[in-house]
């Protein structure tokens, strides 16, 4: 499996990278999405700009109650970051479920988000966290809420010439429960269903419920019906079961060799129940 | 692979029926259509540059229409090949009135071969539906704009 | 258009002109002549091509050589030192962790990373750590034993 | 000169670390793709994307125009080469002519159409895209039962019924048995298509020396000598001018027990371009074009008495052959028929095979080759019968085993089981797992609403292939043992291992027989210009047949050592022990090195004795060997998702005498996991148009470490009387025993829901549907 020829340049700065991207070069960071497609010759960019070592894109830092993650931060760094494990454990847990050690050593959060694979793990967590995707192009920067970023299968709100600069997630406290639960496709490890949950309770009631769903449909989505059903409830087992039943309502589910649409929808309900239950149990 | 579904079209059924066979409208609606030229009665040649995120591939194909039954429906046949593989399919399209406009129901069978069949399993269904949706959205857009 | 890359492999410096599309695995095997890492699946699943780039185990079939420019690479050939095997290599031998041996170099490189990050993994952690490596011969059990043995030895 | 030595401990039966491992763990072994040669070119193959199509034209010019491309060949160029050989013969077998490159028609996705040769691997790949092939697609059929239906597309137009052969076998009086039975149970059982997927794909380096008119082929093969014979025939080169080298081979599982179009094609290309050429199969090609395994649809009926005594079995076996016969394709289901009685006293059997052409890659030998299908069938049927009679699955098995004193035991299929105590491993496994306690635990689990299952399989297998009259190309194996002038021992085996560790086990045998250190023994294999003619490693035969050949070569060699020893020690009463020849009266001894030195210097020779210490032995086995065992699997099914968890796996195998327990354990583990793979997740899936939609490891689910259980192994030892080592064979045992044990366990878990059978693979979705409908979806 050998890709078609292409030109390659490594950007040293973000500015340099943006100029090349504006000029039509395809950004390459870890290459866990793009390189396999190039090897299959399903993708054949003429020019590639390597942004993996652009220093302005590589960091995890906390600023005023939010955590900023540079686009080229690899999954392993997210998974093992003490900051994220303490203050945004949902994202760390999700990262730890992506692919395998080697993939997590190369793949980047920005690359995964930009590729918008409908079976990728991160989008579920980004939706549940109400993350903001900060994108930058030669003409400037803008922020896109995760809920508007994932437009369709492999399609994002990124405009030509734009690249993800960072992803911003809220720092959560002990009052927040979280869980990422996944049914993995047995061969590829991609999510047949992946459910990310973030919950907060106030005086015995679920004050906030956010549920991100990946793998089920052509694009990741927020299971808002589940959220509405749970918010305000005590979060009892019955509440969870009742809410989880809505996980795939009104969704046109995907179907493939590994899982039919029916089964996907069923798994969405079961895994939502499990993720909600785990998340509730984790509230301190 | 079976594909079926329905999409609303903001136009009268007759208008929708005609639009579905109008090369100019079709060319603008087909996602990635580079060229669409008539090669015979109800028969067209099409060059399509499929681009879904990083996935890109050029298909060269033939489209022909059979079983015409205006304004209720017809059968659309497609055959195309490119480096990523080949696509072959036919589907029955039915145009129904739905009060304010029309609804197009489609029910077809698509065969896919080559790399896309061998490795694209988890993507074919999603991608096909995405392409169909984009097609009808574009079509609806043009009809709404009076195109 | 070819580009020059400079990198260190198993402690030695190399400089070559390569096509940007040259995969790291082909570079290592065919340009440098280190044939220990193998091509097993080509789709970033099986891990037979695993090598270490800047301290991280990666699948070298899904990386271009140009991306490794300036990096330090360690392959299975670079593990033995001063005439003795790396503890992971030794454990694979002692515990019969290899049968046909084709997946073995990639397995060993992954196991090295597992143990660097978690010096005393449980059986479940070992098995999950091997998610990116397929072995078709051993049923993994002797590999799991090898990881345990290596962990014991390295921790001692 | 007398020397004293300490007695060496026998090595047979010991956990000896493998001799081959130092090169494997250091990455310095040489597999085919590691071979580089001056001037070596690279080949890429253009393959059909259609399952059935006419080739209307091929335009190679754009490819030829690419700088670096030296040649493009099509079916027109190679029409007089080949064909790809079928080594199996059955009465009335229809054998399509199997060109090495398609001529006017393609028959399956991946069918080779053209070969591009370039100076560089990357250029060859680029050029393959530039070959323009004009196809007229034709209807295809990928399902063997659909292929048999009237009006199905004809895979080969000359045989519109798609039937390649039918085969009938009967033993006893099956109709009478069924007429007299208290109970008859029937079931359709599918053994799905599997992809062997050795981690190393196939590969060939062919090197033609025009001056010598000689071809050297480095090939990832299990059968270098047979490959040489057949390559020579296909290419029209005298056999003695073809050398085949199997270098390090990265697994085979039967898939490299073959002669493929590409093997012949690379020889052709090397001869045409006059330069060495390399072709390394991509993983996609491996999935599309290397043989698949299994592909059975079986209709079983068994007749029994109310007390569970089995009387007879009927089997209608539909074998999906694919589009062609590879080396052994049509022979594989006949092994299923031989094995169909399993370990039980089925005195009356009837079997009918229909071999069916489909527009798919051919099936052929994959780990177990015919026996896993048969064992899966009989073991499922025994459970179905037990359920019907409300008997315990262990009890029904124990009731139907032949007793140890009944051996050799003649089966209704014409085999003679060599030796056995079939109850022993089952009883041992039941004890290990504490069966009564486990059943009690299961009752509690069921009461709590959990789906817990216990599955048993007691398998037997035909191995140590085999008596030559029963094998297509000879079933013997060869060995040469040499004692070099310095006293070092070289063993050359015709068996060609590819991961089994014969360099170690055969060295153990030689070291023990001669009483030398294992470090003084080297085992060579795989090179036809080094090793005498041999058969190869497959069918769990290497140790039982190849090891026995080594043993007999050693006996002859020892006789010769004794003759030299007797001469040097001036004694007529000597023996070979501890690396010496010793005078039994005086205790005086000569070391092997001293004797070897004397034999090669040949200053003086014993009467009627040639110089040198070399012995070659071709051993013909009088029978197969028949290992057996019992596997017990505990599973739990997640009622909500259909996920199956294997909680415990106990395997008690009887493979006769064990040479190296470490290696036997490795074989059992690996075999079991491939059986678990078939039971749970592996399947080669063609869509209805013949597209292989499990085209890569991204969709073909080979088991990962996290999905397989810890396997508890134990043994009983019933030596085989067939060979003096008493060994039987273990390479395929795990695979054969595993799939029915796992399926029986899951069916048992779902028994409260009225489930009686589930076809493989038992994917979570399938189980979920069954749980929700109580039927086999």
Short mmCIF file of C-alpha atoms in Angstrom, two decimals, chain A residues 1-5 39-41 100 185-189 256-264 266-267 269-271 273-274, chain D residues 121-122 125-126 129 282 284 638 640-643 681 683 685 693-694 696-702 704 707 764-765 768-769:
data_model
loop_
_atom_site.label_atom_id
_atom_site.label_comp_id
_atom_site.label_asym_id
_atom_site.label_seq_id
_atom_site.Cartn_x
_atom_site.Cartn_y
_atom_site.Cartn_z
CA UNK A 1 0.00 0.00 0.00
CA UNK A 2 1.82 2.99 -1.31
CA UNK A 3 0.55 6.56 -1.58
CA UNK A 4 0.73 8.73 -4.65
CA UNK A 5 3.57 11.23 -4.78
CA UNK A 39 -2.02 4.74 1.33
CA UNK A 40 -5.33 3.45 0.04
CA UNK A 41 -5.15 6.16 -2.62
CA UNK A 100 -4.19 1.50 20.65
CA UNK A 185 -15.88 -2.59 16.34
CA UNK A 186 -13.96 -5.84 16.83
CA UNK A 187 -11.54 -5.38 13.96
CA UNK A 188 -10.79 -1.68 13.75
CA UNK A 189 -11.55 -0.57 17.29
CA UNK A 256 -22.73 -1.84 8.25
CA UNK A 257 -21.25 -5.32 8.42
CA UNK A 258 -20.63 -5.02 12.13
CA UNK A 259 -23.88 -3.53 13.36
CA UNK A 260 -27.25 -2.88 11.80
CA UNK A 261 -29.11 0.35 12.40
CA UNK A 262 -31.45 -1.37 14.86
CA UNK A 263 -28.64 -2.79 16.89
CA UNK A 264 -26.79 0.51 16.92
CA UNK A 266 -30.29 -0.42 20.87
CA UNK A 267 -26.64 -0.18 21.91
CA UNK A 269 -29.66 3.16 24.72
CA UNK A 270 -27.76 0.51 26.68
CA UNK A 271 -24.46 2.36 26.64
CA UNK A 273 -27.66 3.89 30.53
CA UNK A 274 -24.27 2.54 31.52
CA UNK D 121 8.36 -1.00 -5.59
CA UNK D 122 6.71 2.41 -5.64
CA UNK D 125 2.53 0.29 -7.71
CA UNK D 126 2.01 3.53 -9.62
CA UNK D 129 -2.92 1.98 -11.68
CA UNK D 282 -0.24 -6.82 0.14
CA UNK D 284 -5.55 -6.87 0.70
CA UNK D 638 -24.53 -10.03 28.36
CA UNK D 640 -28.39 -6.38 27.09
CA UNK D 641 -25.74 -6.26 24.39
CA UNK D 642 -25.24 -9.86 23.29
CA UNK D 643 -21.56 -9.70 24.19
CA UNK D 681 -15.64 -12.93 15.35
CA UNK D 683 -15.67 -14.24 8.91
CA UNK D 685 -17.84 -11.83 3.94
CA UNK D 693 -16.19 -6.67 2.02
CA UNK D 694 -13.85 -7.84 4.76
CA UNK D 696 -8.49 -5.67 5.37
CA UNK D 697 -7.77 -6.23 9.05
CA UNK D 698 -9.96 -3.18 9.63
CA UNK D 699 -13.00 -5.38 9.00
CA UNK D 700 -11.73 -8.94 9.40
CA UNK D 701 -11.64 -9.41 13.16
CA UNK D 702 -8.61 -11.47 14.11
CA UNK D 704 -6.74 -9.52 19.98
CA UNK D 707 -10.57 -10.65 23.67
CA UNK D 764 -22.94 -9.67 19.65
CA UNK D 765 -25.67 -8.52 17.30
CA UNK D 768 -28.80 -10.00 20.83
CA UNK D 769 -31.28 -10.89 18.10
#
